[in-house]
Short mmCIF file of C-alpha atoms in Angstrom, two decimals:
data_model
loop_
_atom_site.label_atom_id
_atom_site.label_comp_id
_atom_site.label_asym_id
_atom_site.label_seq_id
_atom_site.Cartn_x
_atom_site.Cartn_y
_atom_site.Cartn_z
CA UNK Y 1 -6.10 11.28 -18.52
CA UNK Y 2 -6.53 13.69 -15.64
CA UNK Y 3 -6.27 12.02 -12.25
CA UNK Y 4 -8.27 12.85 -9.15
CA UNK Y 5 -6.57 13.50 -5.84
CA UNK Y 6 -7.62 11.22 -2.98
CA UNK Y 7 -6.93 12.02 0.66
CA UNK Y 8 -7.53 9.53 3.43
CA UNK Y 9 -7.01 10.58 7.02
CA UNK Y 10 -7.26 8.31 10.03
CA UNK Y 11 -6.63 8.86 13.70
CA UNK Y 12 -4.27 6.23 15.06
CA UNK Y 13 -4.47 4.95 18.60
CA UNK Y 14 -0.89 5.76 19.49
CA UNK Y 15 0.99 8.59 21.09
CA UNK Y 16 4.34 7.15 19.92
CA UNK Y 17 5.58 8.46 16.59
CA UNK Y 18 8.40 5.88 16.63
CA UNK Y 19 5.98 2.94 16.53
CA UNK Y 20 3.97 4.45 13.68
CA UNK Y 21 7.11 5.47 11.82
CA UNK Y 22 8.40 1.88 11.79
CA UNK Y 23 5.11 0.80 10.21
CA UNK Y 24 5.42 3.56 7.60
CA UNK Y 25 9.09 3.41 6.70
CA UNK Y 26 10.42 -0.14 7.02
CA UNK Y 27 9.79 -3.06 4.66
CA UNK Y 28 8.51 -5.17 7.56
CA UNK Y 29 6.18 -2.42 8.72
CA UNK Y 30 4.78 -1.59 5.29
CA UNK Y 31 4.28 -5.29 4.48
CA UNK Y 32 1.97 -5.55 7.49
CA UNK Y 33 -0.61 -3.27 5.91
CA UNK Y 34 0.10 -2.25 2.31
CA UNK Y 35 1.46 -5.21 0.33
CA UNK Y 36 2.33 -8.86 0.77
CA UNK Y 37 6.04 -8.14 0.48
CA UNK Y 38 8.05 -4.94 0.26
CA UNK Y 39 11.74 -4.60 -0.41
CA UNK Y 40 13.88 -1.51 -0.05
CA UNK Y 41 17.19 -1.01 -1.80
CA UNK Y 42 18.59 2.47 -1.28
CA UNK Y 43 15.76 4.82 -2.21
CA UNK Y 44 13.93 2.22 -4.34
CA UNK Y 45 10.85 0.37 -3.07
CA UNK Y 46 9.52 -2.84 -4.59
CA UNK Y 47 5.89 -3.68 -3.73
CA UNK Y 48 4.66 -7.24 -4.32
CA UNK Y 49 1.04 -8.32 -4.05
CA UNK Y 50 0.15 -12.00 -4.30
CA UNK Y 51 2.40 -15.05 -4.47
CA UNK Y 52 5.17 -15.67 -7.00
CA UNK Y 53 3.68 -19.09 -7.90
CA UNK Y 54 0.27 -17.60 -8.72
CA UNK Y 55 -1.12 -14.32 -10.01
CA UNK Y 56 0.83 -11.43 -8.54
CA UNK Y 57 1.69 -7.81 -9.22
CA UNK Y 58 4.96 -6.00 -8.70
CA UNK Y 59 5.42 -2.22 -8.76
CA UNK Y 60 8.50 -0.12 -8.17
CA UNK Y 61 8.70 3.33 -6.63
CA UNK Y 62 11.41 5.80 -5.69
CA UNK Y 63 11.43 7.53 -2.31
CA UNK Y 64 11.38 11.28 -2.96
CA UNK Y 65 10.79 12.59 0.57
CA UNK Y 66 11.71 11.05 3.89
CA UNK Y 67 11.38 13.02 7.12
CA UNK Y 68 11.75 10.80 10.17
CA UNK Y 69 8.57 10.55 12.25
CA UNK Y 70 6.80 12.91 9.82
CA UNK Y 71 6.59 11.98 6.16
CA UNK Y 72 7.25 9.38 3.48
CA UNK Y 73 6.63 10.15 -0.16
CA UNK Y 74 7.34 7.88 -3.08
CA UNK Y 75 6.79 8.12 -6.83
CA UNK Y 76 5.68 5.19 -8.96
CA UNK Y 77 8.24 4.40 -11.65
CA UNK Y 78 5.63 3.11 -14.13
CA UNK Y 79 3.64 6.38 -14.16
CA UNK Y 80 5.00 9.23 -16.28
CA UNK Y 81 2.78 12.01 -14.89
CA UNK Y 82 5.08 13.67 -12.35
CA UNK Y 83 2.17 15.71 -10.94
CA UNK Y 84 0.11 12.68 -9.92
CA UNK Y 85 2.42 9.65 -9.74
CA UNK Y 86 3.13 9.76 -6.03
CA UNK Y 87 1.82 8.54 -2.70
CA UNK Y 88 2.41 10.82 0.27
CA UNK Y 89 2.03 9.60 3.85
CA UNK Y 90 2.16 12.21 6.61
CA UNK Y 91 2.14 11.70 10.35
CA UNK Y 92 0.33 14.58 12.09
CA UNK Y 93 -0.02 15.06 15.82
CA UNK Y 94 -3.53 15.85 17.04
CA UNK Y 95 -2.94 18.61 19.59
CA UNK Y 96 -6.22 17.89 21.40
CA UNK Y 97 -5.70 14.16 22.03
CA UNK Y 98 -1.91 13.81 21.59
CA UNK Y 99 -2.68 10.88 19.26
CA UNK Y 100 -1.40 10.86 15.73
CA UNK Y 101 -3.22 11.09 12.42
CA UNK Y 102 -2.04 9.38 9.27
CA UNK Y 103 -2.88 11.36 6.13
CA UNK Y 104 -2.41 9.58 2.82
CA UNK Y 105 -2.54 11.37 -0.50
CA UNK Y 106 -2.83 9.31 -3.68
CA UNK Y 107 -4.23 9.76 -7.18
CA UNK Y 108 -6.58 7.72 -9.37
CA UNK Y 109 -8.08 7.92 -12.81
CA UNK Y 110 -11.68 9.11 -12.66
CA UNK Y 111 -13.02 5.57 -13.18
CA UNK Y 112 -10.82 4.13 -10.42
CA UNK Y 113 -11.43 6.59 -7.57
CA UNK Y 114 -13.88 4.41 -5.64
CA UNK Y 115 -11.69 1.33 -6.13
CA UNK Y 116 -8.57 3.13 -4.82
CA UNK Y 117 -10.48 4.53 -1.84
CA UNK Y 118 -11.57 0.97 -1.03
CA UNK Y 119 -7.96 -0.22 -1.31
CA UNK Y 120 -6.76 2.42 1.15
CA UNK Y 121 -9.64 1.69 3.51
CA UNK Y 122 -8.65 -2.00 3.49
CA UNK Y 123 -5.02 -1.01 4.03
CA UNK Y 124 -6.02 1.06 7.05
CA UNK Y 125 -8.08 -1.87 8.37
CA UNK Y 126 -5.00 -4.10 7.94
CA UNK Y 127 -2.91 -1.56 9.84
CA UNK Y 128 -5.39 -1.58 12.70
CA UNK Y 129 -5.78 -5.37 12.70
CA UNK Y 130 -2.04 -6.14 12.62
CA UNK Y 131 -0.83 -3.41 14.94
CA UNK Y 132 -3.81 -2.24 16.99
CA UNK Y 133 -3.35 1.36 15.79
#
């Protein structure tokens, strides 16, 4: 099935790329806004949503691009479509305000586009609520 590209872009209330980068590239940072628990082993990410004693989901991804203070890209291991199996997070400096933008690119099946957009909007709300960005 052909997937649709989704791009979410939010201005963050920070002029410090180091603070944002820690939230984008460390297990502790990512767990504050994307999943309940995230583990990193080498270039492999494990995302866990929910609790082990109840309903939960685990997904694995491989980091395919890592540019400090600029970009994190990972590919889902359970998705065979190499053209649309990745999530790309880019940190972009707004030259007018000196604040940073976070641009997220993801893909969803046609029937899941609205759901995935809602997931990323909630993730961005979590980022703001837990970090003030």
